[in-house]
Coordinates of C-alpha atoms in Angstrom, one line a residue:
M1069 CA -111.7 81.2 -37.0
S1070 CA -109.1 79.0 -37.5
Q1071 CA -107.2 78.5 -40.7
P1072 CA -106.5 75.0 -41.9
C1073 CA -103.0 73.8 -41.1
H1074 CA -100.4 72.7 -43.6
Y1075 CA -97.6 70.2 -42.7
S1076 CA -94.5 70.0 -44.9
G1077 CA -91.7 67.3 -44.7
L1078 CA -91.9 63.6 -44.3
K1079 CA -95.0 61.6 -44.2
P1080 CA -95.8 59.9 -40.9
S1081 CA -94.8 56.5 -42.1
R1082 CA -91.3 57.8 -43.1
V1083 CA -90.9 59.5 -39.8
M1084 CA -91.5 56.4 -37.9
A1085 CA -89.1 54.4 -40.1
S1086 CA -86.4 57.0 -39.4
V1087 CA -86.9 56.8 -35.7
V1088 CA -86.7 53.1 -35.8
E1089 CA -83.5 53.2 -37.8
W1090 CA -82.0 55.7 -35.4
L1091 CA -82.9 53.5 -32.4
D1092 CA -81.5 50.3 -34.1
G1093 CA -78.3 52.0 -34.9
G1094 CA -77.8 53.1 -31.3
R1095 CA -78.4 49.7 -30.0
A1096 CA -75.8 48.2 -32.4
E1097 CA -73.2 50.7 -31.3
D1098 CA -73.9 49.9 -27.6
K1099 CA -73.4 46.2 -28.4
M1100 CA -70.0 46.8 -30.0
S1101 CA -68.9 49.0 -27.2
A1102 CA -69.8 46.3 -24.6
A1103 CA -67.9 43.6 -26.6
A1104 CA -64.8 45.8 -26.8
R1105 CA -64.9 46.5 -23.1
L1106 CA -65.3 42.8 -22.3
T1107 CA -62.4 41.9 -24.6
Q1108 CA -60.3 44.6 -23.0
Q1109 CA -61.1 43.4 -19.5
R1110 CA -60.1 39.9 -20.5
H1111 CA -56.8 41.1 -21.9
M1112 CA -56.2 43.1 -18.8
K1113 CA -57.0 40.0 -16.6
Y1114 CA -54.7 37.8 -18.8
R1115 CA -51.8 40.3 -18.6
A1116 CA -52.3 40.6 -14.8
G1117 CA -52.3 36.8 -14.4
K1118 CA -49.3 36.5 -16.6
K1119 CA -47.4 39.1 -14.5
A1120 CA -48.5 37.4 -11.3
R1121 CA -47.3 34.0 -12.7
A1122 CA -44.0 35.5 -13.8
L1123 CA -43.5 37.1 -10.4
E1124 CA -44.3 33.7 -8.7
L1125 CA -41.8 31.9 -11.0
L1126 CA -39.2 34.5 -10.1
Q1127 CA -39.8 34.0 -6.4
T1128 CA -39.7 30.2 -6.9
K1129 CA -36.4 30.6 -8.8
D1130 CA -34.9 32.7 -6.1
A1131 CA -36.0 30.2 -3.5
L1132 CA -34.6 27.3 -5.4
E1133 CA -31.3 29.1 -6.0
A1134 CA -31.1 29.8 -2.3
T1135 CA -31.7 26.1 -1.5
V1136 CA -29.1 25.0 -4.0
Q1137 CA -26.6 27.4 -2.6
S1138 CA -27.3 26.2 0.9
L1139 CA -26.8 22.6 -0.1
Q1140 CA -23.6 23.4 -1.9
D1141 CA -22.3 25.3 1.1
R1142 CA -23.2 22.3 3.3
A1143 CA -21.5 19.9 0.9
R1144 CA -18.3 22.0 0.9
S1145 CA -18.3 22.0 4.7
R1146 CA -18.6 18.2 5.0
K1147 CA -15.7 15.8 5.0
P1148 CA -14.7 14.4 1.6
T1149 CA -15.2 10.8 2.8
S1150 CA -18.7 11.3 4.0
L1151 CA -20.2 10.3 0.6
L1152 CA -18.8 8.3 -2.3
S1153 CA -19.1 9.4 -5.9
W1154 CA -20.8 7.2 -8.4
K1155 CA -17.4 6.6 -10.1
S1156 CA -15.9 5.3 -6.8
I1157 CA -18.9 3.0 -6.3
S1158 CA -18.6 1.7 -9.8
V1159 CA -14.9 0.9 -9.3
A1160 CA -15.7 -0.8 -6.0
L1161 CA -18.4 -2.9 -7.6
K1162 CA -16.1 -3.9 -10.5
D1163 CA -13.4 -5.0 -8.1
S1164 CA -15.9 -7.0 -6.1
R1165 CA -17.1 -8.7 -9.3
D1166 CA -13.5 -9.5 -10.4
D1167 CA -12.8 -11.0 -7.0
S1168 CA -15.9 -13.1 -7.2
H1169 CA -14.8 -14.4 -10.7
R1170 CA -11.3 -15.2 -9.4
Q1171 CA -12.8 -17.0 -6.4
N1172 CA -15.1 -18.9 -8.7
R1173 CA -12.2 -20.0 -10.9
D1174 CA -10.2 -21.1 -7.8
L1175 CA -13.1 -23.1 -6.4
R1176 CA -13.7 -24.8 -9.8
A1177 CA -10.0 -25.8 -10.0
Q1178 CA -10.2 -27.1 -6.4
I1179 CA -13.3 -29.1 -7.3
H1180 CA -11.6 -30.7 -10.3
A1181 CA -8.5 -31.5 -8.2
L1182 CA -10.7 -33.1 -5.4
Q1183 CA -12.6 -35.1 -8.0
R1184 CA -9.4 -36.4 -9.5
L1185 CA -8.2 -37.3 -6.0
M1186 CA -11.4 -39.1 -5.2
S1187 CA -11.2 -41.1 -8.4
E1188 CA -7.6 -42.1 -7.6
L1189 CA -8.4 -43.0 -4.0
G1190 CA -11.6 -44.9 -4.9
A1191 CA -9.6 -48.1 -5.4
W1192 CA -8.1 -47.7 -1.9
V1193 CA -11.5 -47.8 -0.1
D1194 CA -13.2 -50.2 -2.5
M1195 CA -12.6 -53.4 -0.4
T1196 CA -14.9 -56.3 -1.2
K1197 CA -13.3 -58.7 1.3
E1198 CA -11.7 -58.1 4.7
L1199 CA -8.0 -58.9 4.7
N1200 CA -5.5 -59.8 7.4
P1201 CA -4.2 -56.5 8.6
S1202 CA -0.7 -58.1 9.2
C1203 CA -0.4 -59.1 5.5
P1204 CA 0.8 -56.4 3.1
T1205 CA -1.3 -55.5 0.1
W1206 CA -0.8 -53.5 -3.0
R1207 CA -1.8 -50.4 -1.0
D1208 CA 1.2 -50.8 1.2
T1209 CA 3.7 -50.9 -1.7
N1210 CA 2.2 -48.5 -4.3
L1211 CA 2.5 -44.7 -4.6
P1212 CA 0.3 -42.7 -7.0
Q1213 CA 1.5 -39.7 -9.0
H1214 CA -0.9 -37.0 -8.0
P1215 CA 0.8 -34.9 -5.2
E1216 CA -2.1 -35.0 -2.7
S1217 CA -2.9 -38.7 -3.2
R1218 CA 0.8 -39.4 -3.0
R1219 CA 1.0 -37.6 0.3
M1220 CA -2.0 -39.6 1.6
A1221 CA -0.5 -42.9 0.4
K1222 CA 2.7 -42.2 2.2
A1223 CA 0.8 -41.4 5.4
W1224 CA -1.3 -44.6 4.9
I1225 CA 1.7 -46.9 4.5
T1226 CA 3.8 -45.6 7.3
Q1227 CA 1.0 -45.2 9.8
R1228 CA -0.3 -48.7 9.1
M1229 CA 3.1 -50.1 9.8
L1230 CA 3.2 -48.0 13.0
H1231 CA -0.1 -49.5 14.2
S1232 CA 1.1 -53.0 13.6
T1233 CA 4.4 -52.6 15.4
D1234 CA 3.3 -54.3 18.7
A1235 CA 1.8 -57.3 16.9
M1236 CA 4.9 -57.6 14.7
F1237 CA 7.4 -57.7 17.6
Q1238 CA 5.1 -60.1 19.5
Q1239 CA 4.8 -62.4 16.5
H1240 CA 8.6 -62.6 16.2
G1241 CA 9.3 -63.4 19.9
F1242 CA 10.6 -60.1 21.3
P1243 CA 10.3 -59.4 25.0
A1244 CA 7.5 -57.1 26.3
W1245 CA 8.2 -53.4 26.2
D1246 CA 7.9 -53.1 30.0
A1247 CA 10.3 -56.0 30.7
P1248 CA 13.1 -55.1 33.1
Q1249 CA 16.2 -53.9 31.2
E1250 CA 18.5 -56.3 33.1
D1251 CA 16.3 -59.2 32.1
M1252 CA 16.6 -58.5 28.4
D1253 CA 18.9 -60.7 26.4
V1254 CA 21.2 -58.9 23.9
W1255 CA 21.1 -61.1 20.8
C1256 CA 21.0 -61.0 17.0
D1257 CA 19.9 -63.8 14.7
E1258 CA 18.9 -64.4 11.1
D1259 CA 16.5 -66.9 9.5
F1260 CA 16.2 -67.8 5.8
T1261 CA 13.2 -69.5 4.2
F1262 CA 13.4 -70.9 0.7
S1263 CA 10.4 -71.4 -1.5
D1264 CA 9.3 -71.3 -5.1
M1265 CA 8.5 -67.7 -4.7
G1266 CA 12.0 -66.8 -3.6
I1267 CA 14.0 -66.4 -0.5
V1268 CA 12.7 -64.7 2.7
C1269 CA 15.3 -63.4 5.1
R1270 CA 14.3 -62.5 8.6
S1271 CA 16.7 -60.6 10.8
R1272 CA 16.1 -59.9 14.5
R1273 CA 18.2 -57.8 16.8
N1274 CA 17.7 -56.7 20.4
Y1275 CA 20.6 -54.6 21.8
I1276 CA 21.6 -51.7 24.0
D1277 CA 23.1 -48.7 22.1
Q1278 CA 25.6 -46.4 23.8
Q1279 CA 24.2 -43.4 21.9
S1280 CA 21.2 -41.4 22.9
L1281 CA 17.8 -42.2 21.4
E1282 CA 17.9 -39.0 19.3
D1283 CA 21.4 -39.7 17.9
S1284 CA 20.5 -43.3 17.1
I1285 CA 17.3 -42.4 15.2
S1286 CA 19.1 -39.5 13.3
F1287 CA 22.0 -41.9 12.4
I1288 CA 19.5 -44.3 10.8
Q1289 CA 17.5 -41.6 9.0
N1290 CA 20.7 -40.1 7.6
D1291 CA 21.7 -43.4 6.1
C1292 CA 18.5 -45.3 5.7
L1293 CA 19.8 -47.6 2.9
A1294 CA 22.7 -48.8 5.1
A1295 CA 20.2 -49.7 7.8
V1296 CA 18.6 -52.3 5.5
L1297 CA 22.0 -53.5 4.1
I1298 CA 22.0 -51.7 0.8
L1299 CA 25.3 -50.4 -0.5
A1300 CA 25.1 -47.5 -3.0
P1301 CA 27.1 -44.3 -3.5
K1302 CA 25.3 -41.5 -1.6
D1303 CA 25.7 -39.1 -4.5
T1304 CA 23.5 -41.3 -6.6
V1305 CA 20.6 -41.6 -4.1
I1306 CA 17.6 -39.4 -4.7
V1307 CA 16.1 -38.4 -1.3
V1308 CA 12.6 -36.8 -1.1
V1309 CA 11.5 -35.5 2.3
L1310 CA 7.8 -35.0 3.0
L1311 CA 6.0 -33.9 6.2
I1312 CA 2.9 -35.7 7.2
T1313 CA 0.6 -35.1 10.2
Y1314 CA 0.3 -37.9 12.8
E1315 CA -1.8 -37.2 15.9
T1316 CA -1.5 -33.4 15.4
Q1317 CA 2.2 -33.8 15.1
E1318 CA 4.2 -33.3 11.9
T1319 CA 6.3 -36.4 11.0
S1320 CA 9.1 -36.4 8.4
T1321 CA 9.1 -39.1 5.7
Q1322 CA 11.9 -39.9 3.3
L1323 CA 11.8 -41.7 0.0
N1324 CA 15.2 -42.9 -1.1
T1325 CA 15.5 -44.0 -4.7
V1326 CA 18.6 -45.4 -6.3
V1327 CA 19.9 -48.1 -8.7
T1328 CA 22.7 -50.0 -6.9
P1329 CA 25.9 -51.0 -8.7
T1330 CA 24.6 -54.6 -8.7
G1331 CA 21.6 -53.6 -10.9
E1332 CA 19.0 -53.5 -8.1
F1333 CA 16.3 -50.8 -8.1
V1334 CA 15.7 -49.5 -4.6
N1335 CA 12.8 -47.3 -3.6
I1336 CA 12.7 -47.1 0.2
L1337 CA 10.1 -45.2 2.2
C1338 CA 11.2 -44.3 5.8
A1339 CA 9.4 -42.5 8.6
A1340 CA 10.1 -41.9 12.3
F1341 CA 7.3 -41.5 14.8
H1342 CA 8.2 -40.0 18.2
Q1343 CA 5.8 -41.4 20.8
G1344 CA 6.6 -39.4 23.8
P1345 CA 10.0 -38.3 25.2
D1346 CA 11.3 -41.8 25.7
R1347 CA 10.1 -43.9 22.7
C1348 CA 10.5 -43.6 19.0
T1349 CA 9.4 -46.0 16.2
L1350 CA 11.0 -46.0 12.8
V1351 CA 9.4 -47.9 9.9
V1352 CA 10.9 -48.7 6.5
R1353 CA 9.2 -50.3 3.4
H1354 CA 10.2 -50.8 -0.2
I1355 CA 7.8 -49.3 -2.7
V1356 CA 7.3 -51.8 -5.5
Q1357 CA 5.1 -49.6 -7.9
D1358 CA 5.8 -45.9 -8.0
D1359 CA 3.8 -44.0 -10.7
L1360 CA 6.2 -41.1 -10.4
H1361 CA 9.4 -43.1 -10.9
A1362 CA 9.4 -45.6 -13.7
H1363 CA 10.9 -49.0 -12.9
P1364 CA 14.2 -49.3 -14.9
S1365 CA 14.0 -52.2 -17.2
G1366 CA 16.3 -55.1 -16.3
C1367 CA 16.6 -54.1 -12.7
R1368 CA 15.4 -56.4 -10.0
Q1369 CA 13.6 -55.4 -6.8
R1370 CA 13.5 -56.8 -3.3
S1371 CA 10.6 -56.4 -0.9
R1372 CA 12.1 -55.0 2.3
T1373 CA 10.3 -54.0 5.5
M1374 CA 11.8 -52.9 8.9
W1375 CA 10.5 -51.9 12.3
L1376 CA 12.8 -50.4 14.8
V1377 CA 11.7 -49.3 18.2
G1378 CA 14.0 -47.3 20.4
F1379 CA 13.6 -46.5 24.1
A1380 CA 15.5 -43.9 26.1
A1381 CA 17.5 -45.2 29.0
V1382 CA 15.7 -44.8 32.4
V1383 CA 18.0 -42.9 34.8

């Protein structure tokens, strides 16, 4: 017959609580181990990625260094003039800018000079009434001061006299240019006209010279004052020679300025035009108003004009 059993130790409720506590503690430890392993794996992946990135950067660095070295070697092998440095380009641009500034200043100066010339020549072209071309006007006896307008005025005066040569000789009864030489009369005369305005002396001469055409023209040009019957010491005569263009040919003009011993102010403009190998026309006119040479007070002036046409002898 069985004996009744006796149990010592914990009560059932306490035993169950201990088991639960043991089970909960094991689960917490498992959770902590899993978190540590996850963190460790993350660190390992981070370090592995960092090493891979560092290795990639080293490889990129090596590749870039190789590229730079290749470019440097290629640059050393090229000619020095293949490329310009930025300093050379800067210097070239500065020189170009300076040249542009200088050109701009020169053009502005040229514009001012042309504007002044236009203002001075405005009176020359401002004609309100047509005049007789055979009658002299103030344009035929005036010289401005500006060098360019002065040159143009000399060309105007002398070429206008040249264009009126045929009419002038016809008006004063000279034979035709193509008249036979044996039919030409060799003569010389003078005519004086007195009026309230003064005395007008006209001298005509038609003759055959023993000198050549070139020598005759040179003789008159060398002593232009004597050709118009002006006596003055040669060392007191101021002669200004200027070249003008006539029909694409340069023509020499002379301006002879002197005060004669008799107190006369002389300012004679002379020009010779060679019209082919066998003809030369020489014109002379007194300049009444010269802006460059002041008219001496107390000195009188005489209006003088001369046309001389020379022909070479036909052999």
